[in-house]
PDB file of N, CA and C in Angstrom:
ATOM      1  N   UNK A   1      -3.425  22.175 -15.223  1.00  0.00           N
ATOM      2  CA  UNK A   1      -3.471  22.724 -13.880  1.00  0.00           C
ATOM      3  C   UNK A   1      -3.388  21.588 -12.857  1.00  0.00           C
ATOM      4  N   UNK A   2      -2.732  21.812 -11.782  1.00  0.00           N
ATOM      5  CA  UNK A   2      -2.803  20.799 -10.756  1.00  0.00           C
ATOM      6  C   UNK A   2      -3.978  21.231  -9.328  1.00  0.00           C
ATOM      7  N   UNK A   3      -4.170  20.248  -9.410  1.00  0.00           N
ATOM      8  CA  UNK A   3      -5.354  20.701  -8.242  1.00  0.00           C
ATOM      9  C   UNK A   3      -5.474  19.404  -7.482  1.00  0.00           C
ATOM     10  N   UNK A   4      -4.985  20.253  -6.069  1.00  0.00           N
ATOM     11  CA  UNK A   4      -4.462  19.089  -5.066  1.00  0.00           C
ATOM     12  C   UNK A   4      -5.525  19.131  -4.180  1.00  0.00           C
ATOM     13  N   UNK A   5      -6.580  18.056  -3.930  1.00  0.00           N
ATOM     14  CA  UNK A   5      -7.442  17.589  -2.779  1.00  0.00           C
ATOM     15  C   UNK A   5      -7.042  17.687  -1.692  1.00  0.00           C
ATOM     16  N   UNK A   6      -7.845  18.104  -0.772  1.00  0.00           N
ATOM     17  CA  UNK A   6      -7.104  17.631   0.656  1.00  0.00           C
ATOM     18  C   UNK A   6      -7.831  16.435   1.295  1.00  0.00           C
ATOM     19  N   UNK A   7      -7.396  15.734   0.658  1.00  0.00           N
ATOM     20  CA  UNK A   7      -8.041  13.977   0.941  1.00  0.00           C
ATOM     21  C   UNK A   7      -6.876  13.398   1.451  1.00  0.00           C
ATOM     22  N   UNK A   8      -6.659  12.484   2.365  1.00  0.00           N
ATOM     23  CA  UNK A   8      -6.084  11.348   3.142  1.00  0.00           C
ATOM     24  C   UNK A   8      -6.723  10.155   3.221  1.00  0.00           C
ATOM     25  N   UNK A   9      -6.289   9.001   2.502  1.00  0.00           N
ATOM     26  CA  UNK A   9      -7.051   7.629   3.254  1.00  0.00           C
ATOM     27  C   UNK A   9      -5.684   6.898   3.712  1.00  0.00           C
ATOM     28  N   UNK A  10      -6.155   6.530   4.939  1.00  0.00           N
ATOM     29  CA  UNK A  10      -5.639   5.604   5.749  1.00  0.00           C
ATOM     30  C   UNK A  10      -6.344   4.439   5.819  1.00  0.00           C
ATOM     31  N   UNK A  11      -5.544   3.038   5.550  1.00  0.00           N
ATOM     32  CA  UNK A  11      -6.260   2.146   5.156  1.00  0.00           C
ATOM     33  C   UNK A  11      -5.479   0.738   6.498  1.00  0.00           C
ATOM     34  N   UNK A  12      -6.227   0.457   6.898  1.00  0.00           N
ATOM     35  CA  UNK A  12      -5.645  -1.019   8.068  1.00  0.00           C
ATOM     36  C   UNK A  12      -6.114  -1.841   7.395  1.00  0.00           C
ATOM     37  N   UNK A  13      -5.397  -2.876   7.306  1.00  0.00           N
ATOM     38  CA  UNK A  13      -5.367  -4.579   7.158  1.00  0.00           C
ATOM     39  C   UNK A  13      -4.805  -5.447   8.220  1.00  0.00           C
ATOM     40  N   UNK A  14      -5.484  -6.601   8.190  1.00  0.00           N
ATOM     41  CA  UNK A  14      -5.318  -7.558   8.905  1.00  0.00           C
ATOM     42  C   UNK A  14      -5.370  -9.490   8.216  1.00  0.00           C
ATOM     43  N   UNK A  15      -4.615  -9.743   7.908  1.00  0.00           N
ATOM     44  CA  UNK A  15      -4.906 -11.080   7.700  1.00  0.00           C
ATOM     45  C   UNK A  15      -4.006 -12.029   8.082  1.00  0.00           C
ATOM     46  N   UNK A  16      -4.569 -13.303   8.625  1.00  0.00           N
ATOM     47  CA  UNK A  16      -4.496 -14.258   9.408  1.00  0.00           C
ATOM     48  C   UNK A  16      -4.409 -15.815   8.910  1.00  0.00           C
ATOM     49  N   UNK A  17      -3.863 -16.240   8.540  1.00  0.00           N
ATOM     50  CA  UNK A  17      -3.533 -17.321   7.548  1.00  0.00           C
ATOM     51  C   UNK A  17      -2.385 -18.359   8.215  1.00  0.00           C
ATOM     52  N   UNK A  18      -2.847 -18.447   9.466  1.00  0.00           N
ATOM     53  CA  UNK A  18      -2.094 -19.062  10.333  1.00  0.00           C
ATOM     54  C   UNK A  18      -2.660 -20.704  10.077  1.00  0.00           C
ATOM     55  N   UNK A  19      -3.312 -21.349   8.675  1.00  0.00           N
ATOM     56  CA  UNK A  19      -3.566 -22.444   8.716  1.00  0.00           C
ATOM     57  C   UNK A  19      -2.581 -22.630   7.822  1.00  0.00           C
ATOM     58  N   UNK A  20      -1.885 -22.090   7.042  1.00  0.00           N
ATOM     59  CA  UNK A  20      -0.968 -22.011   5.725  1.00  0.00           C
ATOM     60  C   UNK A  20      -1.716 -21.776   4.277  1.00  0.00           C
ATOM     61  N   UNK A  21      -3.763 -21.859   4.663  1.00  0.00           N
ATOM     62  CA  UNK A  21      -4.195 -21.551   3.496  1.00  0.00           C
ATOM     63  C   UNK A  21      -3.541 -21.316   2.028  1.00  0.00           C
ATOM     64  N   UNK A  22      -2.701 -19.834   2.492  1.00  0.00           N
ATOM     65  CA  UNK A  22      -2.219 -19.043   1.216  1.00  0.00           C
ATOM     66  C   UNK A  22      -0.569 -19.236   1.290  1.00  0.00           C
ATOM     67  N   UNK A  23       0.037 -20.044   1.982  1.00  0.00           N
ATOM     68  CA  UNK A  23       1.106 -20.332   1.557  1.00  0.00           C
ATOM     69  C   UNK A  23       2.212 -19.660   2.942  1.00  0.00           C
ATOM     70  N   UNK A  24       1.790 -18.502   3.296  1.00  0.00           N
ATOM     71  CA  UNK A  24       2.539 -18.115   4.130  1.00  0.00           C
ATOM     72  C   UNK A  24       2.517 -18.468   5.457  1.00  0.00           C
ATOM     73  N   UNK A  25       1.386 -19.254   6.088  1.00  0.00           N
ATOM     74  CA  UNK A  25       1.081 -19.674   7.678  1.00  0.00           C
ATOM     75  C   UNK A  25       1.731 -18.389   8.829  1.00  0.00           C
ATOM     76  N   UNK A  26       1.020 -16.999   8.591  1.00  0.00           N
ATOM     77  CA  UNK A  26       1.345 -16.164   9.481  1.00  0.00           C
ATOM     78  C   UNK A  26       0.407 -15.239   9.523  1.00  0.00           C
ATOM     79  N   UNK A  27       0.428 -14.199  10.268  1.00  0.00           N
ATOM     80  CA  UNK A  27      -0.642 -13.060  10.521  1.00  0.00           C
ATOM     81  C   UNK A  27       0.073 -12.095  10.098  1.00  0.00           C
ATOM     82  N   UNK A  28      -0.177 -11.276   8.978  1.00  0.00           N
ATOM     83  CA  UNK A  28       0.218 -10.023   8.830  1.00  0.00           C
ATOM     84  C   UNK A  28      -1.067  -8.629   9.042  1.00  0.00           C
ATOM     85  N   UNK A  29      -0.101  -7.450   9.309  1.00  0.00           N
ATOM     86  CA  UNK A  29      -1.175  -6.068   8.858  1.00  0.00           C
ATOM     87  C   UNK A  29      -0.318  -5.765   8.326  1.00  0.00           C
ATOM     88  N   UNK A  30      -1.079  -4.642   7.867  1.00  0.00           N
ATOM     89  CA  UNK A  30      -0.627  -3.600   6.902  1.00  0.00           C
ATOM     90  C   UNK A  30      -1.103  -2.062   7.348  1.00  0.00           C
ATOM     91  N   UNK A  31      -0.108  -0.550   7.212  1.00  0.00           N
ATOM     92  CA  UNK A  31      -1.121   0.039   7.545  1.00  0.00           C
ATOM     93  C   UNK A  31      -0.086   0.662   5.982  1.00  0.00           C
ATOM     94  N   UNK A  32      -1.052   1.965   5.405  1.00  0.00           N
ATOM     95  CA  UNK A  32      -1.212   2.290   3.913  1.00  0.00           C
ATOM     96  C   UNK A  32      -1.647   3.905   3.503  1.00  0.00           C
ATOM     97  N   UNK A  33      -0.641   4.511   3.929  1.00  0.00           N
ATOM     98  CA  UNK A  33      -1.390   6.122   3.765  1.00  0.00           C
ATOM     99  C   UNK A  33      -1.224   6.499   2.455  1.00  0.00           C
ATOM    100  N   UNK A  34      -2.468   6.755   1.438  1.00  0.00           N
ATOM    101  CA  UNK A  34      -2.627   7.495   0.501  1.00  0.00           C
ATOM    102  C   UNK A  34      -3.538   8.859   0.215  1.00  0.00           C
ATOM    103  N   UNK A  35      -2.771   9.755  -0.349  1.00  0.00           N
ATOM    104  CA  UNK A  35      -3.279  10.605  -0.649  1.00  0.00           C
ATOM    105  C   UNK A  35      -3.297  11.280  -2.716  1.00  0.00           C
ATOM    106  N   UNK A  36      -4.654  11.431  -3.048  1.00  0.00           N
ATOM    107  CA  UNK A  36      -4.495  11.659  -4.333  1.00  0.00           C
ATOM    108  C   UNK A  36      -4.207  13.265  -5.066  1.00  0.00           C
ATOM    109  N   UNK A  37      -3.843  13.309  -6.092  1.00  0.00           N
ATOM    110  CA  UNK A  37      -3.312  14.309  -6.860  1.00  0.00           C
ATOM    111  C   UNK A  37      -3.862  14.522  -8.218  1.00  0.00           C
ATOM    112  N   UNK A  38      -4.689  15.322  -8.090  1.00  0.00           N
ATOM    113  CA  UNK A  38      -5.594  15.372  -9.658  1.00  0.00           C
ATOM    114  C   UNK A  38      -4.811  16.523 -10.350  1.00  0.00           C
ATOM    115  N   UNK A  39      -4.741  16.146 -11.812  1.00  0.00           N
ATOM    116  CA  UNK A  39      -4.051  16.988 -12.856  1.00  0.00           C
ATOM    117  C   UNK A  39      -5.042  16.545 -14.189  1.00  0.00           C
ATOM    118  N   UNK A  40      -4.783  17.676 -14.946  1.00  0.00           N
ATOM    119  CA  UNK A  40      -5.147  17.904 -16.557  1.00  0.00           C
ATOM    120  C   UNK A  40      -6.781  17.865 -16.524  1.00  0.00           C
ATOM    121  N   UNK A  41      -7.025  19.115 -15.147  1.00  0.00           N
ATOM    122  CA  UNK A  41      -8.622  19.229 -15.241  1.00  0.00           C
ATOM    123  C   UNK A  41      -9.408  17.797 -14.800  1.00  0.00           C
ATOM    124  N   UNK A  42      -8.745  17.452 -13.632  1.00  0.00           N
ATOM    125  CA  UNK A  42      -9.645  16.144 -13.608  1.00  0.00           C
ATOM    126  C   UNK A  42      -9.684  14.199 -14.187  1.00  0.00           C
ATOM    127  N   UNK A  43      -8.799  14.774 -15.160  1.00  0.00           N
ATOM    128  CA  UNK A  43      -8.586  13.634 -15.594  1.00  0.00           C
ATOM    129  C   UNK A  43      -7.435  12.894 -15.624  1.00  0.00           C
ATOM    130  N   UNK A  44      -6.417  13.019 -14.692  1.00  0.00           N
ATOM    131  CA  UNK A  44      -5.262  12.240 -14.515  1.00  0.00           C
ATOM    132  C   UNK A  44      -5.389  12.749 -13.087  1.00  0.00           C
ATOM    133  N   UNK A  45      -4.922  11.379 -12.577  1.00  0.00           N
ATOM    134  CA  UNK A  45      -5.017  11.458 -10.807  1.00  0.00           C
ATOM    135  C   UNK A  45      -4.020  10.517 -10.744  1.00  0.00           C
ATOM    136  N   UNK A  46      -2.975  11.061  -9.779  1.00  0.00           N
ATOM    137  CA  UNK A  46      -1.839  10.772  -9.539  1.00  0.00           C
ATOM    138  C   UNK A  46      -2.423   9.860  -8.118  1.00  0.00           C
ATOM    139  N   UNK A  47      -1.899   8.809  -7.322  1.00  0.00           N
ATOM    140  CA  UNK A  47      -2.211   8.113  -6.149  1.00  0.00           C
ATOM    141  C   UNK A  47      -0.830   7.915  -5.473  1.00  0.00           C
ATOM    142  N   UNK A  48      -0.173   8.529  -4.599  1.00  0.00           N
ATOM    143  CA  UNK A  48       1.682   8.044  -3.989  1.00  0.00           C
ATOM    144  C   UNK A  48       0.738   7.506  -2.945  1.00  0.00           C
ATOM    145  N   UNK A  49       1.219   6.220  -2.667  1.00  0.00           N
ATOM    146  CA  UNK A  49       1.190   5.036  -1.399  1.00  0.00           C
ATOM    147  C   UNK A  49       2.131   4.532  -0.886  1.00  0.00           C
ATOM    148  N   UNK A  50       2.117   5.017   0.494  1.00  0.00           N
ATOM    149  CA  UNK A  50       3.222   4.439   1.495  1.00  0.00           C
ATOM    150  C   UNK A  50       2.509   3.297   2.419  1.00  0.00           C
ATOM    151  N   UNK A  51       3.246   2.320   2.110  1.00  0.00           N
ATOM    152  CA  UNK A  51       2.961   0.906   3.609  1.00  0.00           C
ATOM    153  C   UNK A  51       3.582   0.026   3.406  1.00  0.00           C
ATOM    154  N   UNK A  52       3.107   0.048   5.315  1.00  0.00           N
ATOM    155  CA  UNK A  52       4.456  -0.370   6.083  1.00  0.00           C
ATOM    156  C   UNK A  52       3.585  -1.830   6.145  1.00  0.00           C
ATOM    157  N   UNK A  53       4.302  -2.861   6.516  1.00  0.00           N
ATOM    158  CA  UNK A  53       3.840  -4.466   6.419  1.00  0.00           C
ATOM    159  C   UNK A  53       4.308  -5.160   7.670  1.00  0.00           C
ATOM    160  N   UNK A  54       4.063  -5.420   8.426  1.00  0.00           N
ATOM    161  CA  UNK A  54       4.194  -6.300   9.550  1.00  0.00           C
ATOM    162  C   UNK A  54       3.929  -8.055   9.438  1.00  0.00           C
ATOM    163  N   UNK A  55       4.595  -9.129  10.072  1.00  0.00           N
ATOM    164  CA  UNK A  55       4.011 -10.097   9.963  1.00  0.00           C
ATOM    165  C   UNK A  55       4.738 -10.883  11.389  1.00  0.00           C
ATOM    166  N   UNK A  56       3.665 -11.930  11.603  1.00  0.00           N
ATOM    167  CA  UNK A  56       4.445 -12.652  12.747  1.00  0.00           C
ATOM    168  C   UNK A  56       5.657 -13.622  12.940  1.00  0.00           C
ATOM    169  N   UNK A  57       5.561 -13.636  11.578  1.00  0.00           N
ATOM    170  CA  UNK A  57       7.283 -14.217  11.255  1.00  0.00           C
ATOM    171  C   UNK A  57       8.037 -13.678  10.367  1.00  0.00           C
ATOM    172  N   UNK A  58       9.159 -14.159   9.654  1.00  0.00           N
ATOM    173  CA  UNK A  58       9.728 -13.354   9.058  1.00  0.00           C
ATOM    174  C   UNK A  58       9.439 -14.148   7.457  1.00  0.00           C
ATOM    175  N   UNK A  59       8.875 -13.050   6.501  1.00  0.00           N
ATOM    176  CA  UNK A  59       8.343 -13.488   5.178  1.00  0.00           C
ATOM    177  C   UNK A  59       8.873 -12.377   4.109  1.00  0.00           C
ATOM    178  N   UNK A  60       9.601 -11.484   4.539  1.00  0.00           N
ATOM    179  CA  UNK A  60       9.720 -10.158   3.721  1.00  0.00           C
ATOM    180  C   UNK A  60      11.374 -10.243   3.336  1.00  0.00           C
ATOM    181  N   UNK A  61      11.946 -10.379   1.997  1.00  0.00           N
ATOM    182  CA  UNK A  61      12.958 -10.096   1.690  1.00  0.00           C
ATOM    183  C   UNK A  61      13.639  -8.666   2.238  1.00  0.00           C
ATOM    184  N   UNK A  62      15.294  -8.980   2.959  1.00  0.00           N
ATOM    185  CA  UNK A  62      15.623  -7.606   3.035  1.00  0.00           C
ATOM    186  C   UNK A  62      16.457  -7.421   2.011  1.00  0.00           C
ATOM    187  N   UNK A  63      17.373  -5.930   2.321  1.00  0.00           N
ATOM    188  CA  UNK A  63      18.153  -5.467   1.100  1.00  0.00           C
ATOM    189  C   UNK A  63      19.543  -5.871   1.456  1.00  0.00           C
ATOM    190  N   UNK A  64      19.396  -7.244   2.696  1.00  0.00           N
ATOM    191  CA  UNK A  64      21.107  -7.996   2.313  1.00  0.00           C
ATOM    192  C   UNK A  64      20.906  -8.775   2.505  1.00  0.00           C
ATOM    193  N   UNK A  65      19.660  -9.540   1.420  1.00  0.00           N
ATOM    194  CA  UNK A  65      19.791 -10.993   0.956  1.00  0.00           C
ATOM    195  C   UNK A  65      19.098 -11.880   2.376  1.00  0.00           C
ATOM    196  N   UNK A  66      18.760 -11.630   3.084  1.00  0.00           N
ATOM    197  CA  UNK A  66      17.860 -12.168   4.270  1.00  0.00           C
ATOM    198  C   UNK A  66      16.509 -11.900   4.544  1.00  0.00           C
ATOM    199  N   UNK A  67      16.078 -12.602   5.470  1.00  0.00           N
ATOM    200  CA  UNK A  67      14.360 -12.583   5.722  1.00  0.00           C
ATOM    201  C   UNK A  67      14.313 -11.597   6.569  1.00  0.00           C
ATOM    202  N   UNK A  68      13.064 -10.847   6.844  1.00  0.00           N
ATOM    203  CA  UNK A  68      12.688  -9.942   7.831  1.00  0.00           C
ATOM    204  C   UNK A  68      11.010  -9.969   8.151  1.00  0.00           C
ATOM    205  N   UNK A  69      10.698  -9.647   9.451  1.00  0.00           N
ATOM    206  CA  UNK A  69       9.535  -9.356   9.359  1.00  0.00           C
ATOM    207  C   UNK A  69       8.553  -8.374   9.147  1.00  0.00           C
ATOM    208  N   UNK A  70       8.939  -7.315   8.689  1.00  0.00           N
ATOM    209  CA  UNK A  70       8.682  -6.263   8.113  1.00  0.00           C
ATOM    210  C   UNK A  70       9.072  -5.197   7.194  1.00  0.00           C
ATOM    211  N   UNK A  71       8.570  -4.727   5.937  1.00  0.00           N
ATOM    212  CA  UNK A  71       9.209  -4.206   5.245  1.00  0.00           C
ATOM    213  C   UNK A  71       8.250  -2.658   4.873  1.00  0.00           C
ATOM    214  N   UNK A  72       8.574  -1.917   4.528  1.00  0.00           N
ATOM    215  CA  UNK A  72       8.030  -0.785   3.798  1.00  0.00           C
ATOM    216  C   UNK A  72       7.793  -0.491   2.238  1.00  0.00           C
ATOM    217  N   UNK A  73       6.923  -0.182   1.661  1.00  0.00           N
ATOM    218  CA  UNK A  73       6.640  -0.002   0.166  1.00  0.00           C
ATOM    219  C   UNK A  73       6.216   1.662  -0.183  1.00  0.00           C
ATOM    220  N   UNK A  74       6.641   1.719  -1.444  1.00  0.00           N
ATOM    221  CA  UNK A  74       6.489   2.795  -2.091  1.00  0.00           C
ATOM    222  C   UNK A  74       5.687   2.490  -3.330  1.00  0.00           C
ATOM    223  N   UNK A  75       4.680   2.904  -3.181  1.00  0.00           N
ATOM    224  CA  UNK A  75       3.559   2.764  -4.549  1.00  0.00           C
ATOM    225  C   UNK A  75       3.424   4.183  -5.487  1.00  0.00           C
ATOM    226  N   UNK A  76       2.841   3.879  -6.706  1.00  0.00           N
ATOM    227  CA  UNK A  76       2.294   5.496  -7.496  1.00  0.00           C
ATOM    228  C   UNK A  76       1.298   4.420  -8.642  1.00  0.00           C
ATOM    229  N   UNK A  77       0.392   5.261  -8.004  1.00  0.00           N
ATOM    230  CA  UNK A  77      -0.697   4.571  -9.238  1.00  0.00           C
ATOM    231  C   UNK A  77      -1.411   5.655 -10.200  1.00  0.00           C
ATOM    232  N   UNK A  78      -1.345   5.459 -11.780  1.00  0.00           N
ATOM    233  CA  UNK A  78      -2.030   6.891 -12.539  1.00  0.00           C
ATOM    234  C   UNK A  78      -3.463   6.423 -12.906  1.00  0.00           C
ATOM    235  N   UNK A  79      -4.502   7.246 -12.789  1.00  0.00           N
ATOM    236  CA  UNK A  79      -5.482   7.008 -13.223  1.00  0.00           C
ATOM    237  C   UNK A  79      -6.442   8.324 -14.256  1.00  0.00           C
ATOM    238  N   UNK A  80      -6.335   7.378 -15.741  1.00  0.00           N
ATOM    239  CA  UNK A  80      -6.808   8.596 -16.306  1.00  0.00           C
ATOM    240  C   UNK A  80      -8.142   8.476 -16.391  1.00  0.00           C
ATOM    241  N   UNK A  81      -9.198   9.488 -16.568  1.00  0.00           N
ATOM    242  CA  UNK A  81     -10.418   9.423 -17.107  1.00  0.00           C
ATOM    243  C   UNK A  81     -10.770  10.253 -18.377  1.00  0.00           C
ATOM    244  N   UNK A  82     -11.166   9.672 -18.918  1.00  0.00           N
ATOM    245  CA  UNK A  82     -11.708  10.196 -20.257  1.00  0.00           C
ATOM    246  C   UNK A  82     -13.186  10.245 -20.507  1.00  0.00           C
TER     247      UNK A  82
END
């Protein structure tokens, strides 16, 4: 049976690494809407995640071989419990 929650998390990020700490020397957010999908009575939960990525320079591969400063992602995460 599928049995769909009516749950939404919206998730903000912010990080700032404008010393080069982690390699990138820029400020990015992130914003991240997920919502979950429970199946097989509870014990398989489906997770689809959309986010979008911002940064103050350009760090994000595009899809013709160039830099950009922002890109979009498509996630699916399964989680079973037993």
């Amino acid at each position: 049976s599928i049995r769909r929650q009516r749950q939404m998390c919206i998730r903000d990020r912010h990080f700032n690494d404008d010393n080069g700490v982690r390699y990138i020397a820029r400020t990015n957010n992130s914003l991240t809407l997920t919502t979950p999908i429970t199946l097989a009575d509870g014990h398989l939960i489906i997770k689809p995640e959309l986010r979008y990525d911002v940064s103050s320079g350009s760090i994000y591969l595009s899809n013709e071989g160039g830099i950009r400063r922002d890109q979009t992602t498509i996630g699916l995460a399964f989680i079973y419990k037993y």
